[in-house]
Amino acid sequence: MTIREIHQSGPYRYSYSPFHPPIATVEPGETVAIHTVDAFENKMTPEVRHFADVCTYPFLNPQTGPIVVNGAEPGDTLAVKIHEITPTRDHAITGTIPYFGGLTSTKLDPTLQPPLEEQWLYLPIDDAGIHFDAQRVIPYEPFLGTMGVAPEIEAVNALTPDYYGGNMDCVETRPGNEVWFPVHVDGAHFFTGDAHASQGDGELTGVALEIPARVTVSFEVKKGYGVKWPRIVSSDFLMVAGSARPLEAAARIAWVELIDWMVNDYGFDRMKAYHLLGQVGQMRLGNMVDPKYTMVAKCPRRYLDRL
Amino acid sequence: MTIREIHQSGPYRYSYSPFHPPIATVEPGETVAIHTVDAFENKMTPEVRHFADVCTYPFLNPQTGPIVVNGAEPGDTLAVKIHEITPTRDHAITGTIPYFGGLTSTKLDPTLQPPLEEQWLYLPIDDAGIHFDAQRVIPYEPFLGTMGVAPEIEAVNALTPDYYGGNMDCVETRPGNEVWFPVHVDGAHFFTGDAHASQGDGELTGVALEIPARVTVSFEVKKGYGVKWPRIVSSDFLMVAGSARPLEAAARIAWVELIDWMVNDYGFDRMKAYHLLGQVGQMRLGNMVDPKYTMVAKCPRRYLDRL
Amino acid sequence: MTIREIHQSGPYRYSYSPFHPPIATVEPGETVAIHTVDAFENKMTPEVRHFADVCTYPFLNPQTGPIVVNGAEPGDTLAVKIHEITPTRDHAITGTIPYFGGLTSTKLDPTLQPPLEEQWLYLPIDDAGIHFDAQRVIPYEPFLGTMGVAPEIEAVNALTPDYYGGNMDCVETRPGNEVWFPVHVDGAHFFTGDAHASQGDGELTGVALEIPARVTVSFEVKKGYGVKWPRIVSSDFLMVAGSARPLEAAARIAWVELIDWMVNDYGFDRMKAYHLLGQVGQMRLGNMVDPKYTMVAKCPRRYLDRL
Amino acid sequence: MTIREIHQSGPYRYSYSPFHPPIATVEPGETVAIHTVDAFENKMTPEVRHFADVCTYPFLNPQTGPIVVNGAEPGDTLAVKIHEITPTRDHAITGTIPYFGGLTSTKLDPTLQPPLEEQWLYLPIDDAGIHFDAQRVIPYEPFLGTMGVAPEIEAVNALTPDYYGGNMDCVETRPGNEVWFPVHVDGAHFFTGDAHASQGDGELTGVALEIPARVTVSFEVKKGYGVKWPRIVSSDFLMVAGSARPLEAAARIAWVELIDWMVNDYGFDRMKAYHLLGQVGQMRLGNMVDPKYTMVAKCPRRYLDRL
């Protein structure tokens, strides 16, 4: 079956915002292929020495969107099933940006120290994976670094994750999983971009294995079902992505939303959900480099389903 | 001399945003009187039991603006001199909002505990000050809880302070002081609101002595002079307001911008400025309750001038 | 073969300290069985309503030790291989302690809110696992919540994890893994306790599935090989446990020590190690409830071994 | 009147610990003069290029003590009135230590960046003050950087502030003020050291204007009166010093202990105390460089007394 290919019309978007004109409208149940550029709008090439020569803050992390999902209204939840992420380039790019990353001072937590060296790596991708160097091949385990919906009255730069999704940089937003977002405006106004061929927990250097991609997804609208923070469903886990600083605040946001889920949909008493997560809950670090950090709380579904 | 009175035309604004139509245009050097409503849009009255009955997130902390300052362009600095803040009501309001404040869990750092009791106080203001109770009168030391300019591509809720100013809730934005903001859009697009009759450091309960006010200010544009974070000049101090979480990140932002100021305008070597602040710098807590916390770094001017 | 059984002689110890008299001396290479009581010194029984009736701070988390390892000197590293952890009781205990845990305010980050309800669960252990309730059985995946060595001049309560190990509450200190500690005093003075039958990431409620246990371990001394923070070696990963607040500081400590390890033992350039961890590093949350939080940085060994 | 001069007998102490033998015993009401060395044990001289050549962690911040106060028992409070701090050297020392300070990464929150330059300043002290350079004289406003009592079962390095006092580095522990500590062991075991000729808020560089000093103090024991954290009484303020990370946790500790004080000794309802501090409370940054940071919450006494 042929599916619709959605390319950005007009400029890529650098904010999660209700103020951008939609580029497409999709129906619930429809599967579409969204084309994304990499986090540097595909401008980094081996000839470029300095990131700052081709990219200027806040025009970073370009997003494809907004895509209107018919029927989605404030108070609903938009469920986005990720089917496939295919790189549309033969290599991934990673690097270090001055004063950005997990093991350097940054402009949001500055020191007087000099920056780390700026280094850029162009890593071939083939069927074996991503070739980090001659001896090391990293498996291709792609995910969407950034995805989400428009806030109600705000427009937030595309580097920041928050309650509406955005730049969560968590490996769980991957093919096979379904991601749920709270709808704030009519049509939800979905955005995505920043596909990663793979990434370590925390996106430690601040830059993953960045690729442009063709991303197939389908949408459902859960009418009258509200969530406060992005939720993720896999075959084995219920998950919530919380974003805040410091990391423990992100974790607490995720744990509490996960407990609310267990209470509302699975009949748990709040204290019992707390006890269970204390013993079987898992926590995955999304990013510890963006303006807000992301932690993903997880509950194995085998402790939840039909009891 | 008669000065222009600026009232909000159309709805009050709940975001620091370049997307709102201007309500007025002023010339550099012009003094105007801006009229602001209180943080609850003057909707709290003794009959109202619950804040949530009259106010809904994110429609909080209404701002008057945007006001265009002629000649201000991106890269310039807007200097706002505060002359006078006069309450336009005979009482201040303060209170506790469930899951908001400095000694409670909040939605950005949640726990499973119940909220604190919601309590509202209506405190008379007269020439003696604000009457906290029959025995205690708090001096009238007003300041603007929220003031700033539009970001470049973002629109941020009016509860959050950041590089563009916003809800800093620091007592230094008061009559007699001059506050400098980085200009991001043509005309700067200045907003203000959330006047406080007085406030303790940190705005501990999350709510100060809230008043509607008539605020006289004048504007200057520092052409080609850039700042990264709000700066404040008093007769005795140079100050910078940094906003972030956790508090030490807010402090570091403020210290580093203050050092840059000492280096660029006062001829300091960076390490020498660091040494001097280590021994004579002061730090004032703005808020520890908003989505980002604010710390104000201060250097006594007597160590800077006349050299 | 018969191995030596080591029971605490004299009182259990509530601090990681060089000031306690040794209870045993072992030789490098020797395997011993250490007997530990649970985190409540086995005092919690179904008749006890309140934790505070039988336990008083700082006399919590009793440790067996110190055990002298012959030949260990300051500057060496003590490697402890964990072979087996067998519960010496037919049930695990878990519960909620007022103002202690991950989703409550605590005495180290207090609010004015009331505490969560104190609840205690006594959960049977059998070959199937730990019976959380009639429908849910949690696999028996035991580990040592607390293990480490004496600091040089300090004595630190047994609830706190730090550079010497202590109450890391990370699931990686489990049978099959080897844990390395920096030696600060002659004989290393090893302590352990707080065995857990299983635990979720973060030990969210502050209490895991607490058991008394018989623990078989063997010791090696890595002469002249220094480490700064606890390292863990499994068949698949090199790991470091960092402990601090906030969580990102714990994470950075762990990442940097892991990079030092890759540089010193595997010939990496520091920036190359940073790049590799950015793409393949993993991070596991130990605890987010103790006086310091613990994060475990992990590098898959297949990217390190013999290249 | 001649007062007793107390010099350290035996080695200076590098830990707040109940395990050190007392060097003196004083009576409640007695005024004594305690002699302290500077934070580097007076070993830094202009010939020394590198701090690490003369000082080795954890043998830093040498303390005079312990001094037994007769009659002090666990559960009591030790009140220490500071009368005078006189430098016993003609200059103060300040400097920057690699990976220590407020605007550098540190070993407790490391990055991969190089350290700041190590620089040492030797600043003359005379009647005019401390001569920072030819143009700048800093007023002599001395205080005790480190003071406190022994914990119950712990021994903590002298760089760390906590519930027992220690290295709070807050300017409020100065002549004229009275500092209250919780007594954990018989005789309280008081220590002090690390006198500062002056210091900015936060001790930003990690090193203040360090001096050896003769310190006159007197002691009182408040029998059966317990405190949880150090309290400070000046002529104008009641204050509490909280120490933790991040800074907001230190602040919350201080605010809550201050509210408890207002409730127990001044008849406030907890919510009323919270409201009052929200409007008139002040917060002073102690240090943001030590292993734990210190914030001092303050309530003006005029809102408390005479009611």
Coordinates of C-alpha atoms in Angstrom, one line a residue, chain A:
Chain A
M1 CA 0.0 0.0 0.0
T2 CA 1.2 3.4 -0.8
I3 CA 1.4 5.8 2.2
R4 CA 1.5 9.5 2.1
E5 CA 5.0 11.1 2.2
I6 CA 5.0 14.3 4.3
H7 CA 7.9 16.7 3.7
Q8 CA 8.3 20.1 5.4
S9 CA 6.7 22.8 3.4
G10 CA 8.3 26.2 4.1
P11 CA 10.9 26.5 6.8
Y12 CA 11.7 23.9 9.4
R13 CA 10.4 24.8 12.8
Y14 CA 12.6 25.6 15.8
S15 CA 9.8 25.7 18.4
Y16 CA 7.0 23.6 19.7
S17 CA 4.3 26.2 19.1
P18 CA 0.6 26.6 18.3
F19 CA 1.5 29.6 16.1
H20 CA 3.0 27.8 13.1
P21 CA 0.7 27.0 10.1
P22 CA 0.1 23.3 9.6
I23 CA 1.9 21.5 6.8
A24 CA -0.5 18.5 6.6
T25 CA -3.6 17.0 8.1
V26 CA -4.0 13.3 8.9
E27 CA -6.8 11.1 9.9
P28 CA -6.8 9.0 13.0
G29 CA -5.6 5.5 11.9
E30 CA -3.7 6.8 9.0
T31 CA -0.1 5.8 8.5
V32 CA 2.2 8.4 7.0
A33 CA 5.9 8.8 6.3
I34 CA 7.4 11.9 7.8
H35 CA 10.7 13.2 6.4
T36 CA 13.0 14.8 8.9
V37 CA 16.4 16.5 8.6
D38 CA 19.1 16.0 11.2
A39 CA 19.6 18.2 14.2
F40 CA 21.8 20.5 12.2
E41 CA 19.4 20.8 9.3
N42 CA 21.9 18.7 7.3
K43 CA 24.4 21.6 7.2
M44 CA 27.3 19.9 8.9
T45 CA 29.8 18.5 6.4
P46 CA 33.4 17.4 6.8
E47 CA 34.6 20.8 5.5
V48 CA 32.8 22.6 8.3
R49 CA 35.2 23.1 11.2
H50 CA 32.9 24.9 13.6
F51 CA 29.3 24.2 14.3
A52 CA 28.7 27.9 14.9
D53 CA 29.6 28.7 11.3
V54 CA 26.5 27.0 10.0
C55 CA 24.1 26.9 13.0
T56 CA 22.9 29.8 15.2
Y57 CA 21.0 29.5 18.5
P58 CA 17.9 29.3 18.7
F59 CA 17.6 28.0 15.2
L60 CA 18.6 24.5 16.2
N61 CA 17.0 21.1 16.1
P62 CA 14.7 21.7 13.1
Q63 CA 11.3 20.0 13.3
T64 CA 9.0 18.8 10.6
G65 CA 5.5 20.0 11.4
P66 CA 3.0 20.9 12.6
I67 CA 0.8 18.1 11.4
V68 CA -2.8 18.4 12.3
V69 CA -4.6 15.2 13.5
N70 CA -8.2 15.5 12.8
G71 CA -10.5 15.2 15.7
A72 CA -7.9 15.8 18.4
E73 CA -9.1 18.4 20.9
P74 CA -7.8 19.8 24.2
G75 CA -8.2 17.3 26.9
D76 CA -7.7 14.3 24.5
T77 CA -4.6 12.3 24.2
L78 CA -2.7 11.8 20.9
A79 CA -1.2 8.3 20.6
V80 CA 1.6 8.1 18.0
K81 CA 2.7 4.6 17.0
I82 CA 6.2 4.5 15.6
H83 CA 6.6 1.9 12.9
E84 CA 9.9 2.5 11.2
I85 CA 12.8 4.9 11.1
T86 CA 15.0 4.7 8.0
P87 CA 18.1 6.9 7.6
T88 CA 18.1 9.0 4.4
R89 CA 21.9 9.4 4.4
D90 CA 24.7 7.0 4.4
H91 CA 26.3 8.3 7.6
A92 CA 25.5 9.6 11.1
I93 CA 27.1 12.7 12.5
T94 CA 28.2 13.2 16.1
G95 CA 30.4 15.7 17.8
T96 CA 31.1 18.0 20.7
I97 CA 29.8 21.6 20.8
P98 CA 31.5 24.2 23.0
Y99 CA 29.8 24.6 26.3
F100 CA 27.1 22.0 25.5
G101 CA 27.0 18.4 26.8
G102 CA 27.0 16.3 29.9
L103 CA 30.7 16.6 31.0
T104 CA 31.2 20.3 30.4
S105 CA 30.0 23.5 31.9
T106 CA 27.2 25.0 29.9
K107 CA 25.5 28.3 29.4
L108 CA 22.8 27.2 31.9
D109 CA 25.4 26.2 34.5
P110 CA 28.5 28.1 33.6
T111 CA 32.0 28.1 35.0
L112 CA 35.0 30.2 34.1
Q113 CA 36.7 27.2 32.5
P114 CA 37.6 27.0 28.8
P115 CA 35.3 24.7 26.6
L116 CA 36.2 21.2 25.5
E117 CA 37.6 20.8 22.1
E118 CA 35.1 20.9 19.2
Q119 CA 35.3 17.6 17.3
W120 CA 33.1 16.2 14.6
L121 CA 32.8 12.6 13.5
Y122 CA 31.2 11.3 10.3
L123 CA 30.3 7.7 10.8
P124 CA 29.3 5.3 8.0
I125 CA 26.0 3.4 8.3
D126 CA 25.4 0.1 6.6
D127 CA 23.7 -3.1 7.3
A128 CA 26.1 -3.9 10.1
G129 CA 25.4 -0.8 12.0
I130 CA 27.1 2.5 12.6
H131 CA 30.9 2.3 12.2
F132 CA 32.3 4.2 15.2
D133 CA 35.8 3.3 14.1
A134 CA 37.6 0.4 12.4
Q135 CA 37.0 -2.0 15.3
R136 CA 33.7 -0.9 16.7
V137 CA 30.3 -1.1 15.1
I138 CA 27.3 0.2 17.0
P139 CA 24.0 -1.6 16.3
Y140 CA 21.4 0.5 14.5
E141 CA 18.8 1.1 17.2
P142 CA 17.0 4.2 15.9
F143 CA 14.6 6.5 17.7
L144 CA 13.1 10.0 17.5
G145 CA 15.1 12.3 19.7
T146 CA 12.4 14.9 19.5
M147 CA 8.6 14.5 19.1
G148 CA 5.6 16.1 20.6
V149 CA 2.7 18.5 20.3
A150 CA 2.0 22.2 20.5
P151 CA 1.6 23.8 24.0
E152 CA -1.6 25.9 24.6
I153 CA -0.2 29.4 24.8
E154 CA 3.5 28.9 24.7
A155 CA 6.1 28.4 22.0
V156 CA 9.2 26.6 23.3
N157 CA 12.5 26.1 21.6
A158 CA 13.0 22.7 20.0
L159 CA 16.0 21.9 22.3
T160 CA 13.8 21.6 25.4
P161 CA 11.7 18.7 26.5
D162 CA 8.7 19.2 28.7
Y163 CA 5.1 18.2 29.4
Y164 CA 4.3 18.4 25.6
G165 CA 7.1 16.1 24.6
G166 CA 9.9 17.8 22.6
N167 CA 13.5 17.0 22.9
M168 CA 13.3 14.1 25.3
D169 CA 16.2 12.2 23.7
C170 CA 15.1 9.0 25.3
V171 CA 15.7 5.8 23.5
E172 CA 12.2 4.5 24.2
T173 CA 10.5 6.7 21.5
R174 CA 11.5 3.9 19.0
P175 CA 9.8 1.7 16.4
G176 CA 7.3 -0.7 18.0
N177 CA 6.5 1.7 20.8
E178 CA 3.5 4.0 21.1
V179 CA 3.9 7.5 22.6
W180 CA 1.0 9.4 24.1
F181 CA 0.9 13.2 24.4
P182 CA -1.6 15.6 26.0
V183 CA -3.5 17.5 23.4
H184 CA -3.6 21.3 24.1
V185 CA -4.9 22.7 20.8
D186 CA -7.4 21.6 18.2
G187 CA -5.6 19.1 15.9
A188 CA -2.9 18.5 18.4
H189 CA -0.2 20.0 16.1
F190 CA 2.3 17.2 16.0
F191 CA 6.0 17.8 15.4
T192 CA 9.0 15.5 15.1
G193 CA 12.7 15.6 14.1
D194 CA 16.2 14.8 15.5
A195 CA 16.2 11.2 14.5
H196 CA 19.1 9.2 16.1
A197 CA 20.6 6.1 14.6
S198 CA 21.5 5.1 18.2
Q199 CA 22.4 6.9 21.5
G200 CA 23.7 6.1 24.9
D201 CA 21.7 6.9 28.0
G202 CA 21.9 10.6 28.8
E203 CA 23.1 11.6 25.3
L204 CA 26.3 12.3 27.2
T205 CA 28.2 14.4 24.7
G206 CA 25.0 16.4 23.8
V207 CA 25.0 14.9 20.3
A208 CA 23.8 11.4 19.4
L209 CA 24.3 9.6 16.1
E210 CA 22.4 12.2 14.1
I211 CA 20.6 11.3 10.9
P212 CA 18.0 12.6 8.5
A213 CA 15.2 10.0 8.3
R214 CA 12.0 8.8 6.8
V215 CA 9.8 8.0 9.7
T216 CA 6.6 6.0 9.4
V217 CA 4.0 6.6 12.1
S218 CA 0.3 6.3 12.6
F219 CA -1.9 8.3 14.9
E220 CA -4.9 7.6 17.2
V221 CA -6.9 10.0 19.3
K222 CA -7.9 8.9 22.8
K223 CA -11.0 11.0 23.2
G224 CA -11.7 12.4 26.7
Y225 CA -8.6 10.6 28.0
G226 CA -6.2 13.0 29.6
V227 CA -2.5 12.7 30.4
K228 CA -0.2 15.2 32.0
W229 CA 3.2 14.1 30.7
P230 CA 4.3 11.9 27.7
R231 CA 3.5 8.2 28.2
I232 CA 5.1 5.4 26.3
V233 CA 3.7 1.9 25.8
S234 CA 5.9 -1.0 24.7
S235 CA 5.1 -4.7 24.6
D236 CA 6.6 -5.1 28.0
F237 CA 6.4 -1.8 29.8
L238 CA 4.3 1.2 30.6
M239 CA 6.5 4.2 30.7
V240 CA 6.4 8.0 31.5
A241 CA 8.9 10.6 30.4
G242 CA 9.4 13.4 33.0
S243 CA 11.5 16.4 32.1
A244 CA 12.9 19.0 34.6
R245 CA 16.0 19.9 36.5
P246 CA 17.6 18.6 38.6
L247 CA 17.3 14.9 37.5
E248 CA 15.5 13.8 40.6
A249 CA 12.7 16.3 39.8
A250 CA 12.4 14.7 36.3
A251 CA 12.3 11.3 38.0
R252 CA 9.6 12.3 40.5
I253 CA 7.4 13.7 37.7
A254 CA 7.7 10.5 35.8
W255 CA 7.1 8.2 38.9
V256 CA 4.0 10.2 40.0
E257 CA 2.4 10.2 36.5
L258 CA 3.1 6.5 36.3
I259 CA 1.4 5.9 39.7
D260 CA -1.6 8.0 38.5
W261 CA -1.8 5.7 35.5
M262 CA -1.7 2.6 37.6
V263 CA -4.4 4.0 39.9
N264 CA -6.7 5.2 37.2
D265 CA -6.4 2.4 34.6
Y266 CA -5.3 -0.6 36.7
G267 CA -7.2 -0.1 39.9
F268 CA -4.2 0.4 42.2
D269 CA -4.3 2.1 45.5
R270 CA -1.7 4.9 45.4
M271 CA 0.4 3.5 48.3
K272 CA 0.2 0.0 46.7
A273 CA 1.4 1.4 43.4
Y274 CA 4.3 3.2 45.2
H275 CA 5.2 -0.1 47.0
L276 CA 5.2 -2.0 43.8
L277 CA 7.3 0.5 41.9
G278 CA 9.8 0.5 44.8
Q279 CA 10.4 -3.2 44.1
V280 CA 9.9 -3.6 40.3
G281 CA 10.1 -0.1 38.8
Q282 CA 12.8 0.8 36.4
M283 CA 14.2 4.2 35.5
R284 CA 16.0 5.1 32.3
L285 CA 18.0 8.2 31.8
G286 CA 16.9 10.1 28.7
N287 CA 19.1 13.2 28.4
M288 CA 21.2 15.0 30.9
V289 CA 22.3 17.7 28.5
D290 CA 19.2 19.6 27.3
P291 CA 17.7 22.7 29.0
K292 CA 15.6 20.2 30.9
Y293 CA 16.7 16.7 31.7
T294 CA 14.6 13.6 31.0
M295 CA 14.0 10.5 33.1
V296 CA 11.8 7.6 32.0
A297 CA 10.0 5.7 34.7
K298 CA 8.9 2.1 33.7
C299 CA 6.6 -0.5 35.1
P300 CA 6.7 -4.0 33.7
R301 CA 3.3 -4.8 32.2
R302 CA 3.3 -8.3 33.6
Y303 CA 2.6 -6.8 37.1
L304 CA -0.3 -4.8 35.7
D305 CA -2.3 -6.6 33.1
R306 CA -5.6 -8.2 33.9
L307 CA -5.4 -9.4 37.4

